[in-house]
Amino acid sequence: MNINLRTEDFSSNGTISGGTSYTDPLANADNCNRDIPLLIQLRTNTIRVYAVDPTKNHDDCMEALQNAGIYVILDLGEPKVSINRDTPEWSQTTYSRYTAVVDTFAKYTNTLGFFAGNEVSNAANNTEASAFVKAAVRDMKAYIKQKKYRPMGVGYATNDDETRTNLANYFDCGSPSDAIDFWGYNIYSWCGDSTYSKSHYEERTEEFASYNVPAFFAEYGCNVVDNVITPRKFQEVGTLYGREMTKVWSGGIIYMYFQEANQFGLVSIGKDDKATKRPDFTALSSQIAKVAPTGVAMSTYSPSNKAQACPTLGPTWRASEKLPPSPNTQVCSCMVQNLTCVADSNISDDDIKKNFDFLCDPNNGNYCSGIDSNATTGVYGAYSMCSPSQRISWAMDAFYKDQTTNNPDNNNPCDFKGVAKKQTPKANGACEDVVSQAGAAGTGVVTAAPTGTGSSGSSASSSGAAAITSIPSFDFGMLQLAAYITVAALVGASMVVL
């Protein structure tokens, strides 16, 4: 089988308030019906969406896309819930958000896969964040299998900087159950009139020649020439889909579909909600019409590439092969039930931060071993994946026990200025086993499987949505059996910070 993917990244053209709100472009059937004919004119057969609301209904848009022969790749995060490079964590909150997206879109046979992160690590001094993203890859792959969904891929999208080689190797190395299924590369090195060599496309192609999972440009389409924003010619399209690159790359995703302040749009949306083609649309349409990429037939596919070696820890790479634990609601609930001093249920984020700053300062004692994460050493507390309020409860209780034993002059060691309270520990039965595995210091390994379901709130479903057969259900295993050509126009990426 040979599938050629021509992809559009398709996110909202709505507004973002304070960088935290977003508009789900697959929840508005009228807008989808407006845009899909234009996507077809660009020979699109896949779109990428940066943020969706799993509580909304997507049947109409997904059905319309499927009838048009268009697959969907979705980013799992959203502005308020994703893995932050500066304060990375893989928590139950993020796990639930990611599984909710998987649950919502698993039923659609044109769902191609998911990105667990986009440009999270972007410099040597924040590469430890990649351990948390790779843990998300691991757990989403396991979740899809656990739920007995059809195969859907989980990948990562990186930017083009000094970390690219280590990042590509890190996400591909180690156990296949932890590794990505596909690799997205955001690259803007072909600007204006350029060439295969001058743009560094040739160099990148040589670097990825031995990569063993499908790799494609997750974003491309430079619009700045000599420091001036310039209409794009898309000369690189012919090269990307030409003989030299299709041997290695599975195409690319054009940035972006909707026009915004950054001037990358292929279309503009007026106050009347009508779409108007921009010069970039015309240029891309002309270039894409010229290409006729040749993929690899399943009958002739004989892979020989192997997984990459993990990068060596050092000044330019700080993420260990040992990944954070899987979020587990049962473990966290059992931990809190076993404590004597816990945070008040109404504790504010500000109070949580203030108490973390005090309790987790080594100069004040050792109260955070069970909730600490060190992605460089690969040492993680058993409760490091719990919610902030649960983690601060652990630290408060550790402080309480220490003060009760060693500082009898402290008459109220569980006060914390009114944001903590005492309770009677209730650990029993299954919780006793969990607490025992974690150990008194909270540094043991708990072997229980994740219990988060991430169930979506999308209960309404049209009767025909799950039975559409206009394009085949995409078994992700086929990505390793064919070369796939991807052309994408990104929509609204600048509005969604992942």
PDB file of C-alpha atoms in Angstrom, residues 2 51 68 103 111 120 130 135 160 166 191 194 367 394 440 458 475 491:
ATOM      1  CA  ASN A   2       1.233   3.468  -0.850  1.00  0.00           C
ATOM      2  CA  ALA A  51      -5.438  22.353  20.456  1.00  0.00           C
ATOM      3  CA  ALA A  68     -12.848  14.900   1.630  1.00  0.00           C
ATOM      4  CA  ASP A 103     -10.569   9.150  23.908  1.00  0.00           C
ATOM      5  CA  THR A 111      -7.388  10.268  13.153  1.00  0.00           C
ATOM      6  CA  VAL A 120       9.332  21.844  24.509  1.00  0.00           C
ATOM      7  CA  SER A 130      12.342  16.065  27.269  1.00  0.00           C
ATOM      8  CA  ALA A 135       7.149   9.800  29.554  1.00  0.00           C
ATOM      9  CA  ASP A 160      15.638  23.591  14.246  1.00  0.00           C
ATOM     10  CA  ASN A 166      20.238  14.955  20.568  1.00  0.00           C
ATOM     11  CA  CYS A 191      13.943  31.530   2.661  1.00  0.00           C
ATOM     12  CA  SER A 194      17.374  29.087  -2.196  1.00  0.00           C
ATOM     13  CA  TYR A 367      10.938  17.240  53.169  1.00  0.00           C
ATOM     14  CA  TRP A 394       3.393  15.226  51.392  1.00  0.00           C
ATOM     15  CA  ALA A 440       8.649   6.073  54.247  1.00  0.00           C
ATOM     16  CA  SER A 458     -18.162  14.553  24.187  1.00  0.00           C
ATOM     17  CA  ASP A 475      -3.401   1.555  10.931  1.00  0.00           C
ATOM     18  CA  VAL A 491      -3.379  27.312  11.276  1.00  0.00           C
TER      19      VAL A 491
END
